[in-house]
Coordinates of C-alpha atoms and ligand atoms in Angstrom, one line a residue:
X1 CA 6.3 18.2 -17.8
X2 CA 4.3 21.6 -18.0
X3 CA 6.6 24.5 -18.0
X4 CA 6.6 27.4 -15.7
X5 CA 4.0 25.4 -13.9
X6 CA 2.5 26.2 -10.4
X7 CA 2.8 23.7 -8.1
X8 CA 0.6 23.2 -4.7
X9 CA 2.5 21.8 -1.7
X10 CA 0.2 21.1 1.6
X11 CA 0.1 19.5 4.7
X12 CA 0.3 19.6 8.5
X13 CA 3.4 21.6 10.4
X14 CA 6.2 19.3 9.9
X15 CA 5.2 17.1 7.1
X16 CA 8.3 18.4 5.3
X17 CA 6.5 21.2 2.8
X18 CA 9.1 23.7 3.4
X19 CA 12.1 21.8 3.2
X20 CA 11.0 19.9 -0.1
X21 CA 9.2 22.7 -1.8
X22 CA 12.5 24.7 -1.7
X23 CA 14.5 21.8 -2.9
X24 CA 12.2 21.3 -5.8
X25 CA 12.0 24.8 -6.3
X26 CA 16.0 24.8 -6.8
X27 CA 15.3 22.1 -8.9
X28 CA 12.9 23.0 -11.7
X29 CA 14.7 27.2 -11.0
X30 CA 11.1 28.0 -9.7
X31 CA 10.2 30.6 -6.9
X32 CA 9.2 29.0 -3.5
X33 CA 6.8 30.5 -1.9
X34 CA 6.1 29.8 1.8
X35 CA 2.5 31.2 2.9
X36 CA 2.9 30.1 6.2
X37 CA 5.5 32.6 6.7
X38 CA 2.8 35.3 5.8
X39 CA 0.8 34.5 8.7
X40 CA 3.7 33.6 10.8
X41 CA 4.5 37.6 10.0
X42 CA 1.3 38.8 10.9
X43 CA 0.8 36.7 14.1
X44 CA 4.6 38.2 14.9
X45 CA 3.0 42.1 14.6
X46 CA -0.2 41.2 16.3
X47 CA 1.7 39.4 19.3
X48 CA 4.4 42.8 19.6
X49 CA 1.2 44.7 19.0
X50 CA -0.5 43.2 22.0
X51 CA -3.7 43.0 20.0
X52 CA -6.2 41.0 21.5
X53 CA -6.6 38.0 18.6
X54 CA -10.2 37.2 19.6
X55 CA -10.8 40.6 18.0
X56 CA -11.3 39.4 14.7
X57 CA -12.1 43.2 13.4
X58 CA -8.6 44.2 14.8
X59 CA -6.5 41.3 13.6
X60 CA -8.3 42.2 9.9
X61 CA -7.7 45.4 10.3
X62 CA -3.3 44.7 11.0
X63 CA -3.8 42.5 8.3
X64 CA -5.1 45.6 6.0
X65 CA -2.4 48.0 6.9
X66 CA 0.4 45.6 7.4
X67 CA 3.1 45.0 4.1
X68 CA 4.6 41.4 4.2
X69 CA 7.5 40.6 1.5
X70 CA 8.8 37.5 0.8
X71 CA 12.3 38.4 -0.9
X72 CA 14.3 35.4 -2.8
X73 CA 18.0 35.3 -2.1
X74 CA 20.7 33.8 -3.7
X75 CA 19.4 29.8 -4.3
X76 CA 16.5 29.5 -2.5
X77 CA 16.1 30.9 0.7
X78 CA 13.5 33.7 1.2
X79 CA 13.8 36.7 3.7
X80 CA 10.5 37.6 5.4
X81 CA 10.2 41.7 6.2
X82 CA 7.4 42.7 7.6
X83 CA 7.0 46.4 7.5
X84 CA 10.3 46.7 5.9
X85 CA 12.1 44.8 9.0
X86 CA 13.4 41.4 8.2
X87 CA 11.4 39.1 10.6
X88 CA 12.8 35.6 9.5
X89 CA 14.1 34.6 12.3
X90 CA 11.6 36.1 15.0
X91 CA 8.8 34.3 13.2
X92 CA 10.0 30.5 14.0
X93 CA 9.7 31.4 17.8
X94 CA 7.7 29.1 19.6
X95 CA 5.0 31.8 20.7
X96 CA 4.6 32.7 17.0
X97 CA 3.7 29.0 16.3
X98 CA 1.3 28.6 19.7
X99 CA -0.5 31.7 18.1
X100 CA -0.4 31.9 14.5
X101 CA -3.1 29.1 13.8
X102 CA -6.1 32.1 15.7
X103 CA -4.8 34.4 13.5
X104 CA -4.7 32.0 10.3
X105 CA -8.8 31.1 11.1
X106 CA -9.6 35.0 10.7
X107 CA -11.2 35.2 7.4
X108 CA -10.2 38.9 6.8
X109 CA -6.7 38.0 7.5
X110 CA -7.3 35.0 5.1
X111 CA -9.1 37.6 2.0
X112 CA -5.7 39.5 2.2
X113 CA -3.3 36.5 2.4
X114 CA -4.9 34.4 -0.6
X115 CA -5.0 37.6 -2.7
X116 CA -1.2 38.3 -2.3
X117 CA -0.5 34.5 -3.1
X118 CA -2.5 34.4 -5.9
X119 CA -0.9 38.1 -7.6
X120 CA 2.8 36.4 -6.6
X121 CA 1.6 33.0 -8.5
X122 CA 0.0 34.8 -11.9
X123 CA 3.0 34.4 -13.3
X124 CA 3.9 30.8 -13.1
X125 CA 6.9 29.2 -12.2
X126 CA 6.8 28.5 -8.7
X127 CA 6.6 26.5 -5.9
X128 CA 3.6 27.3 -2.9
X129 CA 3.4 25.6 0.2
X130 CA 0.9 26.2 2.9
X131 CA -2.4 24.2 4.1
X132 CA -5.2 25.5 1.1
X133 CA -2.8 25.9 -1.5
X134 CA -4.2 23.1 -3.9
X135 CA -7.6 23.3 -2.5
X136 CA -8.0 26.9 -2.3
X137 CA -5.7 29.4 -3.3
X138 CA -4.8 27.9 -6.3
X139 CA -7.2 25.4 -7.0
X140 CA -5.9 25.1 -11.0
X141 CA -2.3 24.5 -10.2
X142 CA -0.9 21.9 -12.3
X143 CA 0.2 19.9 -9.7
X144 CA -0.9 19.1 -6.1
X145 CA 0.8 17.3 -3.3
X146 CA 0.0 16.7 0.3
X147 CA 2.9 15.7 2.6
X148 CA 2.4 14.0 5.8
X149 CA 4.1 12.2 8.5
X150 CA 3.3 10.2 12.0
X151 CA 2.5 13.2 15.1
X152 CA 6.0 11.4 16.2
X153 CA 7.8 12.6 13.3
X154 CA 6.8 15.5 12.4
X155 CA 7.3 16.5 16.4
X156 CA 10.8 14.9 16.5
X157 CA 11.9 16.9 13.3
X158 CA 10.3 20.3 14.5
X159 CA 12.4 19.2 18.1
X160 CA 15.1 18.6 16.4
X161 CA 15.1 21.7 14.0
X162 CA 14.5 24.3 17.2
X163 CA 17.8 22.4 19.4
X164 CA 19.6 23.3 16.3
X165 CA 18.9 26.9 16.4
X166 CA 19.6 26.4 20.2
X167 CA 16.0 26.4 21.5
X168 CA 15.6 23.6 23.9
X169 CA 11.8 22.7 24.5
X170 CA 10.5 19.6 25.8
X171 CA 8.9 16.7 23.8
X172 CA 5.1 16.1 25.3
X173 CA 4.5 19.6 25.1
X174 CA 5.7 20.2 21.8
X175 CA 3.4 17.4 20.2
X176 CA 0.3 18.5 22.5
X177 CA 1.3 22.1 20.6
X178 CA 1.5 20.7 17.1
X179 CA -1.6 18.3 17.2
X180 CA -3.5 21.1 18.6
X181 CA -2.5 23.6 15.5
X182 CA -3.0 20.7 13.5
X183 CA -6.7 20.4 14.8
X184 CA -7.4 24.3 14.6
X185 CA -6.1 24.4 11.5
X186 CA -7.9 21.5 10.2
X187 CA -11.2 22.8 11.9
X188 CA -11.7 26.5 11.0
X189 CA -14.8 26.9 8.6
X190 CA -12.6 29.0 5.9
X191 CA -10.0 27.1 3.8
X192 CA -9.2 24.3 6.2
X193 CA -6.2 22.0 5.7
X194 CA -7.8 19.2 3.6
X195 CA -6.0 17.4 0.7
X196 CA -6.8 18.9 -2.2
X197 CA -9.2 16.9 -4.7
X198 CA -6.6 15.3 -7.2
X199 CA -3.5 15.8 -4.9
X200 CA -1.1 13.1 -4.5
X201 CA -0.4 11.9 -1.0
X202 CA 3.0 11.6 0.1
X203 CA 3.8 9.9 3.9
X204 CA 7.0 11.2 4.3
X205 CA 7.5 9.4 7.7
X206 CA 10.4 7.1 6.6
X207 CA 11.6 8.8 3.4
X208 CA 14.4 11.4 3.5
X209 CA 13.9 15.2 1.5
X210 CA 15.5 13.9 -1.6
X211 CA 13.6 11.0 -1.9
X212 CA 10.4 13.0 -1.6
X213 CA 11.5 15.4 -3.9
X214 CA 12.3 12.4 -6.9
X215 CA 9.1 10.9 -6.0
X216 CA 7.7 14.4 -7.0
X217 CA 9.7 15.0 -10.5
X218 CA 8.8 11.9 -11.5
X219 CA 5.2 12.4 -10.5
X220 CA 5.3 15.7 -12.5
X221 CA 7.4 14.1 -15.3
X222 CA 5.2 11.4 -16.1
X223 CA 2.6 14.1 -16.4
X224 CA 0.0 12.8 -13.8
Ligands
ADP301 N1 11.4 13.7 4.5 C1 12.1 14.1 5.6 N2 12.8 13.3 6.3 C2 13.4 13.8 7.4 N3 13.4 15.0 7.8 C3 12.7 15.9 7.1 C4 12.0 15.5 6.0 N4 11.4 16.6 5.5 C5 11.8 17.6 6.3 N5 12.6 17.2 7.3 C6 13.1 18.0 8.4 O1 12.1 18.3 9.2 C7 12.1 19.6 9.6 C8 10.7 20.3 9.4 O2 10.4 20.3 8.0 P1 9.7 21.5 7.3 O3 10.1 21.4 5.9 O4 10.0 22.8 8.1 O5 8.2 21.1 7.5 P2 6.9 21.9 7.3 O6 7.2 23.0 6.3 O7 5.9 20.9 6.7 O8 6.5 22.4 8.6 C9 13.2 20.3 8.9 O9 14.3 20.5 9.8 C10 13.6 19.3 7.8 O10 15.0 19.2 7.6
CDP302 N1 -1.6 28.4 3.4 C1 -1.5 28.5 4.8 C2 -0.3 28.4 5.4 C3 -0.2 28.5 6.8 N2 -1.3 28.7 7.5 C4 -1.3 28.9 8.9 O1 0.0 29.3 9.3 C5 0.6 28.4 10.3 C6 2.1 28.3 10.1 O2 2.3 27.7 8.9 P1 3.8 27.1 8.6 O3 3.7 26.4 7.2 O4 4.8 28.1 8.8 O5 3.9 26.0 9.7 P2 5.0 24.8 9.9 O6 4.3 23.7 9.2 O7 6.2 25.2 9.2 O8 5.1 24.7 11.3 C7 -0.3 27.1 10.1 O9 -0.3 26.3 11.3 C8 -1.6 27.7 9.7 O10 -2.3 28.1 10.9 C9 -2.5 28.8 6.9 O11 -3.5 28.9 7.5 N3 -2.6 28.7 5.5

């Protein structure tokens, strides 16, 4: 296996990307770096903001002026300040997710983002999940995975993960909300979630995290 590598983790919300990427990240004592929590961020300021996010010069010009960190704790769980506030809770709210995907498909938000991820990755070392990582961003990482999982699934874990954190939300609507960011995000004209051209596919549907995650190391181990 390639040291200090950079590894690309996409797919659509709920595949599993966060989850595993930070497990794997523990793993190899890589940084995990979850981009979707930069937009998340952003889509957070804009919606507090008010700002209309058809206005595609506004939403560029937050984008500009706004500072998003992504601070590694103790293992490997991130904080996410924004502006110097710590936003990581505020950005899993349901609104944040309705929204984020019109902010995502702004290409001036999109010039700042992949610029930040691609200083934070110089380095090596680390773990990115997001929807262009492989294809995009980082189009020479060493290796490239794209996670999925059945609408079902992936709605039934993000359900699940929300009643946890005591947010109650009902079923129908939260899979009409996920397959529609799923569409926009696979639709917008810049970086679009595609799998990346040499990525392994991974149906997570029936597997647990770990079993994703060894299907991964070994991936990586046998050097594919
Ligand atoms: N392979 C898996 N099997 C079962 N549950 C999973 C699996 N991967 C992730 N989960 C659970 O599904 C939820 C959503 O996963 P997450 O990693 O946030 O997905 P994504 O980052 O792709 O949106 C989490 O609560 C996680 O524990
Ligand atoms: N590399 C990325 C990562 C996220 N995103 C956008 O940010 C949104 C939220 O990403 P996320 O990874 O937090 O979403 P979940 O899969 O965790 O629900 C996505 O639906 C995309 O619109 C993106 O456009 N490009």
């Amino acid at each position: 296996m390639k040291s200090r590598a950079i590894v690309a983790i996409d797919g659509p919300a709920g595949a599993g990307k966060s989850t595993v990427a930070r497990m794997l990240a523990k793993r190899l004592g890589y940084l995990y770096i979850d981009t979707g929590a930069m937009y998340r961020a952003l889509t957070l300021k804009a919606l507090e903001r008010k700002i209309d996010l058809e206005d595609e010069g506004a939403v560029t010009g937050l984008a500009e002026e706004t500072e998003i960190l992504l601070v590694p704790q103790d293992g490997t769980e991130i904080r996410v300040y924004c502006d110097g506030r710590d936003v990581t809770s505020a950005i899993r709210e349901p609104e944040v997710s309705r929204q984020v995907s019109r902010v995502a498909k702004v290409p001036g938000v999109r010039a700042r983002m992949v610029e930040l991820q691609r200083r934070m990755a110089e380095r090596g070392g680390i773990v990115m999940d997001g929807r262009d990582i492989g294809s995009y961003v980082l189009p020479g990482a060493d290796y490239k995975f794209f996670l999925t999982a059945s609408l079902e699934e992936r709605t039934r874990r993000r359900w699940q993960e929300l009643r946890d954190r005591g947010i109650h939300t009902d079923f129908e609507q939260l899979k009409k909300e996920m397959a529609a960011r799923d569409a926009m995000d696979s639709r917008r004209p810049v970086a679009p979630l595609i799998k990346a051209p040499g990525a392994l596919e991974i149906d997570t549907s029936n597997l647990e995290p770990e079993e994703v995650v060894e299907i991964i190391l070994k991936h990586m181990e046998e050097g594919r």
